[in-house]
Every structure is written in C-alpha cells, then in structure tokens.
Amino acid sequence: MSVENIDSVLNEERLFEPAAIFKADARISSADTLATMRHHANEDYTGFWAEQARSEISWHQPFSTVLDKSHAPHYQWFSDGLMNVSYNCLDRHLETKGNHTAIVFEGEQGDIRTLTYHQLYADVCAFANALKAQGITKGDRIVIYMPMIPEAVIAMQACARIGAIHSVVFGGFSAESLKDRIEDAGARMLITADGGHRGGKIVELKAAADKALASGCATIEKVIVYQRTGHAIEFKEGRDLWWHDAIDCMDSICMPEWVEAEHPLFLLYTSGSTGKPKGIQHSSAGYLLGTITSMKWVFDIRDSDTFWCTADVGWVTGHSYVAYGPLAVGATILIYEGAPTVPNAGRFWDICQRHKVTIFYTAPTAIRALMKLGDEIPAQYDLSSLRLLGSVGEPINPEAWIWYHKTIGQERCPIVDTWWQTETGCIMIAPIPGAVATKPGSCTLPLPGIIADVVDENGNSINEPNKGGYLVIKKPWPSMLRTVWGDDERYIKTYWPKFGGKYYLAGDSARRDKDGYFWIMGRIDDVLNVSGHRLGTMEVESALVAHPRVAEAAVVGRPDEIKGEAIFAYVVLKGTRPAGGVDEVLTKELRAWVAEQIGPIAKPDDIRYSDNLPKTRSGKIMRRLLRTIAKGEEITQDTSTLENEAILLQLQGKV
Ligand code: WT7
C-alpha cells in the first residue's frame, strides 16, 4: 500500500496543558528543560545516550565505545561494557530500599501478596540457582509460559541473572503457537504453571504445554511447573519438575553473571505481514537504558508511586513496564492476574482504590470496553490516588481519551499516549507529562534522543502539516531490536528495506500537525491490530487453510468499536459453497480451529463463504476491495478485472 495519498480527516484541536498540580513537582517540569535535553540529543545523540547510560546503569565494567555502526543495521551500543540487568533491577536497591515494596500482587480470586525488594531478590536468586542446578548456562534459551503472577517476573529476572535468554509466550496463545516459538528459539527449558485464573476459569497452561511438547519441541530437556491453581495435571517423570522442588534447598544468594552490553536479554515473538512470527531479539544494556529513561521521563516515576501497567508479561509492554523498567528504577508495581470484569465491572477501579494506585497504564481497547459499561461504575470508587494515566497499543480515539481524562483522571491526571513497538523496546513518541501539552488522539512528540520523522516514498521529510507518510526513525537508539532471531536477512528486509537502508521503517503511517505533533494513522502492511495486539493477516489465513475443508482464505481487518480492529475472513471451501453462504456449524468450527492454531485473540469475528476470492488478472487478491466490503461500504473500486464479477454478491453476503 502506498502512503502518498493518505490525507488525514481527523481534526482534533483541543489542547490540554499539564495540570499545575502535576507540573509543580514533576521530574521534568518545564518546556525549557525539555528543550535543552532535546537540543543536546539532536546535536550529539550518541553523546546524549552515553551520558544517560553512565548515570542510569550500574556497570561492572564501564564501556568506552558508545555506538558501533560497523555491522549496520545491526547497531551495537556500549559494546565493551559489562553489566547485568537483574543486578540493576534488584541488588543495587538493596542497601537503600531493601524493605521498599517491589511487587503488590492480587490474584483474580482476591488473594494478595506483597514482596519487598529483599524478598524479590531472594526469590530471584533461589530460582536462578535452581536454573543453574538444572544445567542452564549463559546463552541458553528458556521459554516462559505463565499466568500473570509474580513468578513470571521472578523467572524472567532469574534468566537475566544468569545470562539465559528468555522468550515469554503469552498464556493466551495455543499449544501450536507455543510449539512454533519453542522450536524457533531452540529452547532447552520450559517454565510454566499448572494453570492460572482468568475470567473465572482456569487457563490450562500445563495441558497446552504438554500438547506442544508431545508434537515436537525436541530441544526441551526440562519443564519447571509452578503450582498456582492446584488442580490435577499430568506430570511426566524425568522431564517435569515442580517449581517448589526445584528451589528447595537453593541458596538465596546468586552472583549475577556479568554479560556484555549486547548480550541478548530476551526474544519476543511478534507478527509480521509475511511468514511466521519473528523472534525480536533485544540487548541487555541498551534495552534496559530505554526502559529506565522512559520510566522517568514519561511516567515521572518516584518511590511514593504504585505503578500499575495492566499488560501481560507475554507482550513487550509487560516486559518493559512490568518486569524490567519499574524494577530498574526501584519502584513499586502492581500485578493483577485476572480479567478486568471479574467478579464485576468495577474490578480495575476497586484495585486502584484499595492499593492506592498512582499511575495507571492500559490499552485503548480496555478503556473503550470500560467506558461502555457506564460512568456509574468508576463513580463508586475513590480514584483520588491516581496522578497519571497512560495509553498504549493503538491510537486512542478522542472520545475514549476524554472519558479517560474526565471520568478516571478527574481532569487532574495528565494522559500519556505512548507510541512504540515490540521492536523499539521502549516508548518512543509520547508526552513528557509536566512539560508537553497533550491533544486527544496524538502521541505528541518523540522523546529526547529519538530522531523520528514522517517521510515520503523517497525518504524526504514531509513538512506540510497533516500530510501522511511513513513513520521512520532516522538514527539508531539504544533499546532498538538487534535482529530477528536466527534470521538476519529478515531483519534487514523488514525494517530497513527503503531509503538506502538508512532509516528504521516502523511499518506505521503517520502525519504531523502544524505544531509538529505526531498522529499515528495505522499500519502500512498486512498487520492487524486487534485489541492492541498485533496479528498478521497471513497468520490467520494460514491457520484457516490448514483446516481440511478450507481451500483458500483471505483475511482483512474491519473497524470495531471496542477492539479497534475485528478480523473478517473470506473463505473458499473445498467442494461446494454452503447454501446461501451460511453454515453456522462450520463457522463455529473454523473459529475454534483458529483459536487452537494461534490463540483465542485470532478468532475471526466474521466468516463469509464464496466460490472464489476476488483477484486481479495477475492473481493478486484484491484486499482493498475486501476491506471495503468488510466495512459494509459501497464498492467504488474498479472491479472490471475480476474474473467472476458475480462473486461480489457472495462476498457481500447478499446471495
Ligand atoms: C504497533 C506495535 C508497544 C506495545 C504494544 C503494541 C501500534 C502502539 C500506539 C499508540 C498508535 C500505536 C502501532 C505499532 N501502536 N502504540 N500509542 N498510538 N498506535 O506493540 O504489538 O509491537 O505493536 O502498535 O501500529 O506499530 P506491538
């Protein structure tokens, strides 16, 4: 798709200056301070980041090289430095805030646990020793498939501590997806739980893990199982090991493994427009630095805060703003295991009230869903502890923004709309809440040191206000992805394909308004954004055609009030098309099938059967036409090249 013709229709003029009460003691409280930082960063971005890295990271051995471009676009930051991420998140706080709360945990069923930095340190060390006792060493890959409980963070931190590379797989992904990720990473170990509590039900993690392992995953030697639910599960002697047995007698001190700054901290799989999900590889020091600076600049974090990021650790947001960033700055985080509406629609606000949450960070899809339930629900709770609100995952529509601002933030809390990606590692474009006025729907301005731009097809900056173009990052930044695991070629092809390989191509289109504010307009590739989660249309198509009755499938997104985008699938069956295009039994079966192949988030919302898919003479599926139909809009495209124009009525569901 070309971005040249995208002109924005959204015209949001409201401007919200930082509230005086917030500004009064914000870390960065004036436009001047911010301008000075930006100026420094723009003049000398490597010098700027070197200073940040020296002051924010505790190094075992300081670095002398700041940025090594010799393998560009595989950039290396601080490469001769030695450090450890877990040391930076735990050990360095012990002396000054060992008794400070690190984690407040609430289970879906109401069980509450708190862990101080001392306790978290001891738990991480014991588990790290358990990993070592199982023969895990630096560089080994470990897949983590856990519910949203402190042990998920403990497992990640323990890996970081010994230099093992973790790959967290979201607990909502299926056995099939888990298997693909284990195999791609060549993982030696899987860490999981018997199950987790979500939506009033048990998520059968161990059962899914067993299924994945039964179908492949030859590299897995051991499975460590945390007992969360206590329900009956199968246990394979010799392979499976209970978490509590694994840590039994383990020392609660474990010296961190000093690793090179570039040592991979983790892989995280994310969808692209082609092929299987790619293992985004992140570094240790550069990644950590981005999470720290953004915690300070965007979230204005301090010791008195209780920071709640609602993301699951299975997504990058849960890595950067649950497992690493907040701990690296010694903050208190809240972790909630379950669904937002259990036992009732007030659960989130109830948690905010009881635990005096001060910073709340969630996704527009959740905001919209909670907004729909009405203002009376949040009105029943005392939300006066909140001081800052955040949004991430997709553009937030102005209506939801205003609701968030008024009903949840009570017009007191700035809203930080944060644009970033799995690949960028940390927040890239977002307001600095004490210094930047916000506009509903805009992620505002790039953070200091992030040289973002909107460019045309030829890589030239677009300076005309509100004209759409490609969102690019023009200079490397410390927390950027380093490569796609095992596939350098794909890394280069996906992220550096244009503009002479000089600019990082985010895959989003964007525009800038007259004040230079960025407005994200959507993806430029075949990637869907369902509830803030990325899914490749091709992934869903491959899942559908893997079903014995499906011959061909095409998947597009259509706008959805709550989810942002809903999945619309056009399916051609082997054999004849169901009469009138309706077969409810098969539709149900296909939806369940996709959930099993990928995970429930990938279930098509609509399935329409036709005799053929609309193709151009050269055989390309006419996706734009399919999108128009999915939206229920009038067809204005030229359909004369269609081999069989009669199928249009089938695609529209009219015959
Ligand atoms: C894609 C990245 C970053 C964590 C969650 C998603 C979209 C993300 C925003 C925002 C508009 C946004 C983009 C981006 N996106 N944040 N504030 N405004 N769009 O991570 O799965 O890697 O997806 O999410 O399209 O490219 P992800």
PDB file of N, CA, C and O in Angstrom, residues 570-632:
ATOM      1  N   TYR A 570     -12.665 -14.208   4.562  1.00  0.00           N
ATOM      2  CA  TYR A 570     -13.381 -14.710   3.386  1.00  0.00           C
ATOM      3  C   TYR A 570     -12.814 -16.090   3.103  1.00  0.00           C
ATOM      4  O   TYR A 570     -11.593 -16.248   3.002  1.00  0.00           O
ATOM      5  N   VAL A 571     -13.703 -17.064   3.009  1.00  0.00           N
ATOM      6  CA  VAL A 571     -13.248 -18.449   2.910  1.00  0.00           C
ATOM      7  C   VAL A 571     -13.837 -19.137   1.682  1.00  0.00           C
ATOM      8  O   VAL A 571     -15.028 -19.029   1.403  1.00  0.00           O
ATOM      9  N   VAL A 572     -12.954 -19.814   0.952  1.00  0.00           N
ATOM     10  CA  VAL A 572     -13.397 -20.659  -0.154  1.00  0.00           C
ATOM     11  C   VAL A 572     -13.210 -22.104   0.303  1.00  0.00           C
ATOM     12  O   VAL A 572     -12.115 -22.490   0.724  1.00  0.00           O
ATOM     13  N   LEU A 573     -14.302 -22.865   0.247  1.00  0.00           N
ATOM     14  CA  LEU A 573     -14.225 -24.248   0.726  1.00  0.00           C
ATOM     15  C   LEU A 573     -13.833 -25.199  -0.390  1.00  0.00           C
ATOM     16  O   LEU A 573     -14.007 -24.907  -1.572  1.00  0.00           O
ATOM     17  N   LYS A 574     -13.285 -26.360   0.009  1.00  0.00           N
ATOM     18  CA  LYS A 574     -13.131 -27.454  -0.950  1.00  0.00           C
ATOM     19  C   LYS A 574     -14.540 -27.988  -1.154  1.00  0.00           C
ATOM     20  O   LYS A 574     -15.266 -28.171  -0.173  1.00  0.00           O
ATOM     21  N   GLY A 575     -14.927 -28.227  -2.351  1.00  0.00           N
ATOM     22  CA  GLY A 575     -16.320 -28.648  -2.556  1.00  0.00           C
ATOM     23  C   GLY A 575     -17.203 -27.426  -2.681  1.00  0.00           C
ATOM     24  O   GLY A 575     -16.725 -26.319  -2.929  1.00  0.00           O
ATOM     25  N   THR A 576     -18.482 -27.632  -2.451  1.00  0.00           N
ATOM     26  CA  THR A 576     -19.403 -26.539  -2.755  1.00  0.00           C
ATOM     27  C   THR A 576     -19.597 -25.567  -1.597  1.00  0.00           C
ATOM     28  O   THR A 576     -19.428 -25.911  -0.428  1.00  0.00           O
ATOM     29  N   ARG A 577     -19.978 -24.379  -1.991  1.00  0.00           N
ATOM     30  CA  ARG A 577     -20.247 -23.313  -1.036  1.00  0.00           C
ATOM     31  C   ARG A 577     -21.557 -23.620  -0.317  1.00  0.00           C
ATOM     32  O   ARG A 577     -22.509 -24.092  -0.941  1.00  0.00           O
ATOM     33  N   PRO A 578     -21.624 -23.379   1.014  1.00  0.00           N
ATOM     34  CA  PRO A 578     -22.879 -23.651   1.719  1.00  0.00           C
ATOM     35  C   PRO A 578     -24.033 -22.860   1.101  1.00  0.00           C
ATOM     36  O   PRO A 578     -23.820 -21.738   0.635  1.00  0.00           O
ATOM     37  N   ALA A 579     -25.192 -23.443   1.141  1.00  0.00           N
ATOM     38  CA  ALA A 579     -26.358 -22.795   0.544  1.00  0.00           C
ATOM     39  C   ALA A 579     -26.588 -21.430   1.173  1.00  0.00           C
ATOM     40  O   ALA A 579     -26.601 -21.305   2.399  1.00  0.00           O
ATOM     41  N   GLY A 580     -26.683 -20.415   0.314  1.00  0.00           N
ATOM     42  CA  GLY A 580     -26.920 -19.049   0.806  1.00  0.00           C
ATOM     43  C   GLY A 580     -25.707 -18.475   1.531  1.00  0.00           C
ATOM     44  O   GLY A 580     -25.776 -17.409   2.139  1.00  0.00           O
ATOM     45  N   GLY A 581     -24.597 -19.202   1.485  1.00  0.00           N
ATOM     46  CA  GLY A 581     -23.382 -18.706   2.145  1.00  0.00           C
ATOM     47  C   GLY A 581     -23.432 -18.848   3.657  1.00  0.00           C
ATOM     48  O   GLY A 581     -22.635 -18.255   4.364  1.00  0.00           O
ATOM     49  N   VAL A 582     -24.368 -19.634   4.178  1.00  0.00           N
ATOM     50  CA  VAL A 582     -24.494 -19.751   5.634  1.00  0.00           C
ATOM     51  C   VAL A 582     -24.248 -21.190   6.070  1.00  0.00           C
ATOM     52  O   VAL A 582     -24.852 -22.119   5.534  1.00  0.00           O
ATOM     53  N   ASP A 583     -23.341 -21.377   6.997  1.00  0.00           N
ATOM     54  CA  ASP A 583     -23.141 -22.689   7.623  1.00  0.00           C
ATOM     55  C   ASP A 583     -22.634 -22.427   9.035  1.00  0.00           C
ATOM     56  O   ASP A 583     -21.429 -22.331   9.278  1.00  0.00           O
ATOM     57  N   GLU A 584     -23.586 -22.280   9.940  1.00  0.00           N
ATOM     58  CA  GLU A 584     -23.217 -21.863  11.287  1.00  0.00           C
ATOM     59  C   GLU A 584     -22.342 -22.871  12.012  1.00  0.00           C
ATOM     60  O   GLU A 584     -21.458 -22.491  12.777  1.00  0.00           O
ATOM     61  N   VAL A 585     -22.589 -24.145  11.732  1.00  0.00           N
ATOM     62  CA  VAL A 585     -21.799 -25.178  12.412  1.00  0.00           C
ATOM     63  C   VAL A 585     -20.332 -25.082  11.981  1.00  0.00           C
ATOM     64  O   VAL A 585     -19.413 -25.069  12.805  1.00  0.00           O
ATOM     65  N   LEU A 586     -20.141 -24.967  10.669  1.00  0.00           N
ATOM     66  CA  LEU A 586     -18.775 -24.870  10.161  1.00  0.00           C
ATOM     67  C   LEU A 586     -18.098 -23.574  10.636  1.00  0.00           C
ATOM     68  O   LEU A 586     -16.920 -23.568  11.000  1.00  0.00           O
ATOM     69  N   THR A 587     -18.850 -22.500  10.653  1.00  0.00           N
ATOM     70  CA  THR A 587     -18.291 -21.223  11.097  1.00  0.00           C
ATOM     71  C   THR A 587     -17.776 -21.342  12.523  1.00  0.00           C
ATOM     72  O   THR A 587     -16.665 -20.912  12.849  1.00  0.00           O
ATOM     73  N   LYS A 588     -18.575 -21.971  13.362  1.00  0.00           N
ATOM     74  CA  LYS A 588     -18.172 -22.169  14.755  1.00  0.00           C
ATOM     75  C   LYS A 588     -16.903 -23.025  14.826  1.00  0.00           C
ATOM     76  O   LYS A 588     -15.975 -22.746  15.580  1.00  0.00           O
ATOM     77  N   GLU A 589     -16.906 -24.063  13.992  1.00  0.00           N
ATOM     78  CA  GLU A 589     -15.761 -24.974  13.971  1.00  0.00           C
ATOM     79  C   GLU A 589     -14.485 -24.245  13.512  1.00  0.00           C
ATOM     80  O   GLU A 589     -13.408 -24.434  14.080  1.00  0.00           O
ATOM     81  N   LEU A 590     -14.631 -23.414  12.491  1.00  0.00           N
ATOM     82  CA  LEU A 590     -13.452 -22.696  11.988  1.00  0.00           C
ATOM     83  C   LEU A 590     -12.921 -21.690  13.000  1.00  0.00           C
ATOM     84  O   LEU A 590     -11.711 -21.512  13.152  1.00  0.00           O
ATOM     85  N   ARG A 591     -13.837 -21.051  13.703  1.00  0.00           N
ATOM     86  CA  ARG A 591     -13.402 -20.098  14.731  1.00  0.00           C
ATOM     87  C   ARG A 591     -12.616 -20.821  15.839  1.00  0.00           C
ATOM     88  O   ARG A 591     -11.565 -20.362  16.280  1.00  0.00           O
ATOM     89  N   ALA A 592     -13.156 -21.960  16.248  1.00  0.00           N
ATOM     90  CA  ALA A 592     -12.485 -22.747  17.288  1.00  0.00           C
ATOM     91  C   ALA A 592     -11.140 -23.268  16.771  1.00  0.00           C
ATOM     92  O   ALA A 592     -10.140 -23.328  17.496  1.00  0.00           O
ATOM     93  N   TRP A 593     -11.120 -23.611  15.510  1.00  0.00           N
ATOM     94  CA  TRP A 593      -9.900 -24.124  14.875  1.00  0.00           C
ATOM     95  C   TRP A 593      -8.783 -23.076  14.904  1.00  0.00           C
ATOM     96  O   TRP A 593      -7.644 -23.355  15.263  1.00  0.00           O
ATOM     97  N   VAL A 594      -9.138 -21.844  14.535  1.00  0.00           N
ATOM     98  CA  VAL A 594      -8.138 -20.769  14.538  1.00  0.00           C
ATOM     99  C   VAL A 594      -7.650 -20.505  15.973  1.00  0.00           C
ATOM    100  O   VAL A 594      -6.463 -20.295  16.215  1.00  0.00           O
ATOM    101  N   ALA A 595      -8.600 -20.556  16.925  1.00  0.00           N
ATOM    102  CA  ALA A 595      -8.214 -20.354  18.329  1.00  0.00           C
ATOM    103  C   ALA A 595      -7.205 -21.415  18.742  1.00  0.00           C
ATOM    104  O   ALA A 595      -6.257 -21.148  19.481  1.00  0.00           O
ATOM    105  N   GLU A 596      -7.381 -22.612  18.237  1.00  0.00           N
ATOM    106  CA  GLU A 596      -6.474 -23.697  18.586  1.00  0.00           C
ATOM    107  C   GLU A 596      -5.123 -23.557  17.884  1.00  0.00           C
ATOM    108  O   GLU A 596      -4.080 -23.866  18.448  1.00  0.00           O
ATOM    109  N   GLN A 597      -5.154 -23.071  16.664  1.00  0.00           N
ATOM    110  CA  GLN A 597      -3.912 -22.909  15.903  1.00  0.00           C
ATOM    111  C   GLN A 597      -3.081 -21.745  16.428  1.00  0.00           C
ATOM    112  O   GLN A 597      -1.863 -21.833  16.493  1.00  0.00           O
ATOM    113  N   ILE A 598      -3.736 -20.647  16.754  1.00  0.00           N
ATOM    114  CA  ILE A 598      -2.991 -19.462  17.174  1.00  0.00           C
ATOM    115  C   ILE A 598      -3.309 -19.080  18.625  1.00  0.00           C
ATOM    116  O   ILE A 598      -2.423 -18.948  19.451  1.00  0.00           O
ATOM    117  N   GLY A 599      -4.569 -18.894  18.909  1.00  0.00           N
ATOM    118  CA  GLY A 599      -4.998 -18.457  20.237  1.00  0.00           C
ATOM    119  C   GLY A 599      -6.330 -17.747  20.064  1.00  0.00           C
ATOM    120  O   GLY A 599      -6.645 -17.309  18.956  1.00  0.00           O
ATOM    121  N   PRO A 600      -7.104 -17.643  21.155  1.00  0.00           N
ATOM    122  CA  PRO A 600      -8.448 -17.057  21.034  1.00  0.00           C
ATOM    123  C   PRO A 600      -8.465 -15.644  20.438  1.00  0.00           C
ATOM    124  O   PRO A 600      -9.437 -15.266  19.791  1.00  0.00           O
ATOM    125  N   ILE A 601      -7.383 -14.859  20.628  1.00  0.00           N
ATOM    126  CA  ILE A 601      -7.404 -13.498  20.073  1.00  0.00           C
ATOM    127  C   ILE A 601      -7.475 -13.494  18.551  1.00  0.00           C
ATOM    128  O   ILE A 601      -7.837 -12.485  17.956  1.00  0.00           O
ATOM    129  N   ALA A 602      -7.107 -14.592  17.930  1.00  0.00           N
ATOM    130  CA  ALA A 602      -7.061 -14.606  16.463  1.00  0.00           C
ATOM    131  C   ALA A 602      -8.354 -15.108  15.820  1.00  0.00           C
ATOM    132  O   ALA A 602      -8.464 -15.189  14.599  1.00  0.00           O
ATOM    133  N   LYS A 603      -9.341 -15.447  16.644  1.00  0.00           N
ATOM    134  CA  LYS A 603     -10.621 -15.960  16.114  1.00  0.00           C
ATOM    135  C   LYS A 603     -11.271 -14.950  15.177  1.00  0.00           C
ATOM    136  O   LYS A 603     -11.505 -13.815  15.581  1.00  0.00           O
ATOM    137  N   PRO A 604     -11.615 -15.350  13.955  1.00  0.00           N
ATOM    138  CA  PRO A 604     -12.302 -14.398  13.079  1.00  0.00           C
ATOM    139  C   PRO A 604     -13.667 -14.012  13.666  1.00  0.00           C
ATOM    140  O   PRO A 604     -14.380 -14.858  14.189  1.00  0.00           O
ATOM    141  N   ASP A 605     -13.976 -12.720  13.576  1.00  0.00           N
ATOM    142  CA  ASP A 605     -15.280 -12.261  14.052  1.00  0.00           C
ATOM    143  C   ASP A 605     -16.349 -12.570  13.011  1.00  0.00           C
ATOM    144  O   ASP A 605     -17.478 -12.873  13.344  1.00  0.00           O
ATOM    145  N   ASP A 606     -15.980 -12.453  11.728  1.00  0.00           N
ATOM    146  CA  ASP A 606     -16.916 -12.765  10.652  1.00  0.00           C
ATOM    147  C   ASP A 606     -16.244 -13.740   9.703  1.00  0.00           C
ATOM    148  O   ASP A 606     -15.053 -13.626   9.435  1.00  0.00           O
ATOM    149  N   ILE A 607     -17.031 -14.664   9.203  1.00  0.00           N
ATOM    150  CA  ILE A 607     -16.537 -15.548   8.147  1.00  0.00           C
ATOM    151  C   ILE A 607     -17.564 -15.519   7.026  1.00  0.00           C
ATOM    152  O   ILE A 607     -18.765 -15.680   7.274  1.00  0.00           O
ATOM    153  N   ARG A 608     -17.112 -15.272   5.823  1.00  0.00           N
ATOM    154  CA  ARG A 608     -18.033 -15.261   4.692  1.00  0.00           C
ATOM    155  C   ARG A 608     -17.520 -16.233   3.631  1.00  0.00           C
ATOM    156  O   ARG A 608     -16.330 -16.242   3.323  1.00  0.00           O
ATOM    157  N   TYR A 609     -18.431 -17.063   3.122  1.00  0.00           N
ATOM    158  CA  TYR A 609     -18.032 -18.092   2.158  1.00  0.00           C
ATOM    159  C   TYR A 609     -18.328 -17.625   0.739  1.00  0.00           C
ATOM    160  O   TYR A 609     -19.400 -17.070   0.473  1.00  0.00           O
ATOM    161  N   SER A 610     -17.367 -17.835  -0.152  1.00  0.00           N
ATOM    162  CA  SER A 610     -17.630 -17.521  -1.559  1.00  0.00           C
ATOM    163  C   SER A 610     -17.004 -18.607  -2.431  1.00  0.00           C
ATOM    164  O   SER A 610     -16.204 -19.413  -1.962  1.00  0.00           O
ATOM    165  N   ASP A 611     -17.397 -18.610  -3.701  1.00  0.00           N
ATOM    166  CA  ASP A 611     -16.871 -19.620  -4.627  1.00  0.00           C
ATOM    167  C   ASP A 611     -15.422 -19.357  -4.997  1.00  0.00           C
ATOM    168  O   ASP A 611     -14.659 -20.270  -5.311  1.00  0.00           O
ATOM    169  N   ASN A 612     -15.081 -18.068  -4.983  1.00  0.00           N
ATOM    170  CA  ASN A 612     -13.729 -17.646  -5.347  1.00  0.00           C
ATOM    171  C   ASN A 612     -13.363 -16.440  -4.521  1.00  0.00           C
ATOM    172  O   ASN A 612     -14.231 -15.805  -3.940  1.00  0.00           O
ATOM    173  N   LEU A 613     -12.072 -16.101  -4.537  1.00  0.00           N
ATOM    174  CA  LEU A 613     -11.670 -14.819  -3.948  1.00  0.00           C
ATOM    175  C   LEU A 613     -11.485 -13.828  -5.095  1.00  0.00           C
ATOM    176  O   LEU A 613     -11.106 -14.230  -6.194  1.00  0.00           O
ATOM    177  N   PRO A 614     -11.738 -12.566  -4.862  1.00  0.00           N
ATOM    178  CA  PRO A 614     -11.560 -11.598  -5.944  1.00  0.00           C
ATOM    179  C   PRO A 614     -10.080 -11.383  -6.226  1.00  0.00           C
ATOM    180  O   PRO A 614      -9.323 -11.055  -5.322  1.00  0.00           O
ATOM    181  N   LYS A 615      -9.679 -11.625  -7.475  1.00  0.00           N
ATOM    182  CA  LYS A 615      -8.264 -11.487  -7.808  1.00  0.00           C
ATOM    183  C   LYS A 615      -8.090 -10.624  -9.043  1.00  0.00           C
ATOM    184  O   LYS A 615      -8.965 -10.576  -9.899  1.00  0.00           O
ATOM    185  N   THR A 616      -6.952  -9.984  -9.121  1.00  0.00           N
ATOM    186  CA  THR A 616      -6.624  -9.250 -10.339  1.00  0.00           C
ATOM    187  C   THR A 616      -6.185 -10.265 -11.382  1.00  0.00           C
ATOM    188  O   THR A 616      -5.966 -11.443 -11.058  1.00  0.00           O
ATOM    189  N   ARG A 617      -5.985  -9.804 -12.611  1.00  0.00           N
ATOM    190  CA  ARG A 617      -5.564 -10.753 -13.666  1.00  0.00           C
ATOM    191  C   ARG A 617      -4.248 -11.423 -13.299  1.00  0.00           C
ATOM    192  O   ARG A 617      -4.012 -12.569 -13.648  1.00  0.00           O
ATOM    193  N   SER A 618      -3.419 -10.677 -12.578  1.00  0.00           N
ATOM    194  CA  SER A 618      -2.120 -11.274 -12.223  1.00  0.00           C
ATOM    195  C   SER A 618      -2.238 -12.196 -11.013  1.00  0.00           C
ATOM    196  O   SER A 618      -1.237 -12.714 -10.516  1.00  0.00           O
ATOM    197  N   GLY A 619      -3.466 -12.382 -10.528  1.00  0.00           N
ATOM    198  CA  GLY A 619      -3.666 -13.353  -9.459  1.00  0.00           C
ATOM    199  C   GLY A 619      -3.531 -12.801  -8.056  1.00  0.00           C
ATOM    200  O   GLY A 619      -3.503 -13.551  -7.076  1.00  0.00           O
ATOM    201  N   LYS A 620      -3.409 -11.490  -7.921  1.00  0.00           N
ATOM    202  CA  LYS A 620      -3.293 -10.912  -6.568  1.00  0.00           C
ATOM    203  C   LYS A 620      -4.665 -10.707  -5.952  1.00  0.00           C
ATOM    204  O   LYS A 620      -5.578 -10.188  -6.607  1.00  0.00           O
ATOM    205  N   ILE A 621      -4.788 -11.094  -4.709  1.00  0.00           N
ATOM    206  CA  ILE A 621      -6.068 -10.890  -4.025  1.00  0.00           C
ATOM    207  C   ILE A 621      -6.318  -9.397  -3.856  1.00  0.00           C
ATOM    208  O   ILE A 621      -5.428  -8.658  -3.431  1.00  0.00           O
ATOM    209  N   MET A 622      -7.530  -8.977  -4.201  1.00  0.00           N
ATOM    210  CA  MET A 622      -7.849  -7.543  -4.112  1.00  0.00           C
ATOM    211  C   MET A 622      -8.270  -7.191  -2.681  1.00  0.00           C
ATOM    212  O   MET A 622      -9.448  -7.125  -2.351  1.00  0.00           O
ATOM    213  N   ARG A 623      -7.274  -6.975  -1.851  1.00  0.00           N
ATOM    214  CA  ARG A 623      -7.547  -6.774  -0.428  1.00  0.00           C
ATOM    215  C   ARG A 623      -8.300  -5.486  -0.123  1.00  0.00           C
ATOM    216  O   ARG A 623      -9.096  -5.418   0.799  1.00  0.00           O
ATOM    217  N   ARG A 624      -8.005  -4.473  -0.938  1.00  0.00           N
ATOM    218  CA  ARG A 624      -8.680  -3.201  -0.684  1.00  0.00           C
ATOM    219  C   ARG A 624     -10.185  -3.374  -0.886  1.00  0.00           C
ATOM    220  O   ARG A 624     -10.996  -2.878  -0.108  1.00  0.00           O
ATOM    221  N   LEU A 625     -10.520  -4.141  -1.911  1.00  0.00           N
ATOM    222  CA  LEU A 625     -11.936  -4.419  -2.176  1.00  0.00           C
ATOM    223  C   LEU A 625     -12.539  -5.197  -0.999  1.00  0.00           C
ATOM    224  O   LEU A 625     -13.643  -4.904  -0.534  1.00  0.00           O
ATOM    225  N   LEU A 626     -11.786  -6.170  -0.516  1.00  0.00           N
ATOM    226  CA  LEU A 626     -12.295  -6.969   0.607  1.00  0.00           C
ATOM    227  C   LEU A 626     -12.472  -6.122   1.860  1.00  0.00           C
ATOM    228  O   LEU A 626     -13.408  -6.318   2.639  1.00  0.00           O
ATOM    229  N   ARG A 627     -11.591  -5.166   2.036  1.00  0.00           N
ATOM    230  CA  ARG A 627     -11.735  -4.261   3.195  1.00  0.00           C
ATOM    231  C   ARG A 627     -12.987  -3.403   3.064  1.00  0.00           C
ATOM    232  O   ARG A 627     -13.717  -3.206   4.032  1.00  0.00           O
ATOM    233  N   THR A 628     -13.224  -2.916   1.852  1.00  0.00           N
ATOM    234  CA  THR A 628     -14.415  -2.100   1.607  1.00  0.00           C
ATOM    235  C   THR A 628     -15.675  -2.909   1.938  1.00  0.00           C
ATOM    236  O   THR A 628     -16.578  -2.431   2.622  1.00  0.00           O
ATOM    237  N   ILE A 629     -15.683  -4.136   1.455  1.00  0.00           N
ATOM    238  CA  ILE A 629     -16.857  -4.982   1.697  1.00  0.00           C
ATOM    239  C   ILE A 629     -17.016  -5.279   3.193  1.00  0.00           C
ATOM    240  O   ILE A 629     -18.109  -5.230   3.742  1.00  0.00           O
ATOM    241  N   ALA A 630     -15.892  -5.555   3.845  1.00  0.00           N
ATOM    242  CA  ALA A 630     -15.954  -5.870   5.281  1.00  0.00           C
ATOM    243  C   ALA A 630     -16.535  -4.709   6.073  1.00  0.00           C
ATOM    244  O   ALA A 630     -17.236  -4.898   7.072  1.00  0.00           O
ATOM    245  N   LYS A 631     -16.226  -3.502   5.625  1.00  0.00           N
ATOM    246  CA  LYS A 631     -16.754  -2.329   6.310  1.00  0.00           C
ATOM    247  C   LYS A 631     -18.208  -2.089   5.964  1.00  0.00           C
ATOM    248  O   LYS A 631     -18.851  -1.212   6.547  1.00  0.00           O
ATOM    249  N   GLY A 632     -18.710  -2.832   4.977  1.00  0.00           N
ATOM    250  CA  GLY A 632     -20.098  -2.639   4.560  1.00  0.00           C
ATOM    251  C   GLY A 632     -20.264  -1.377   3.723  1.00  0.00           C
ATOM    252  O   GLY A 632     -21.351  -0.820   3.606  1.00  0.00           O
TER     253      GLY A 632
END
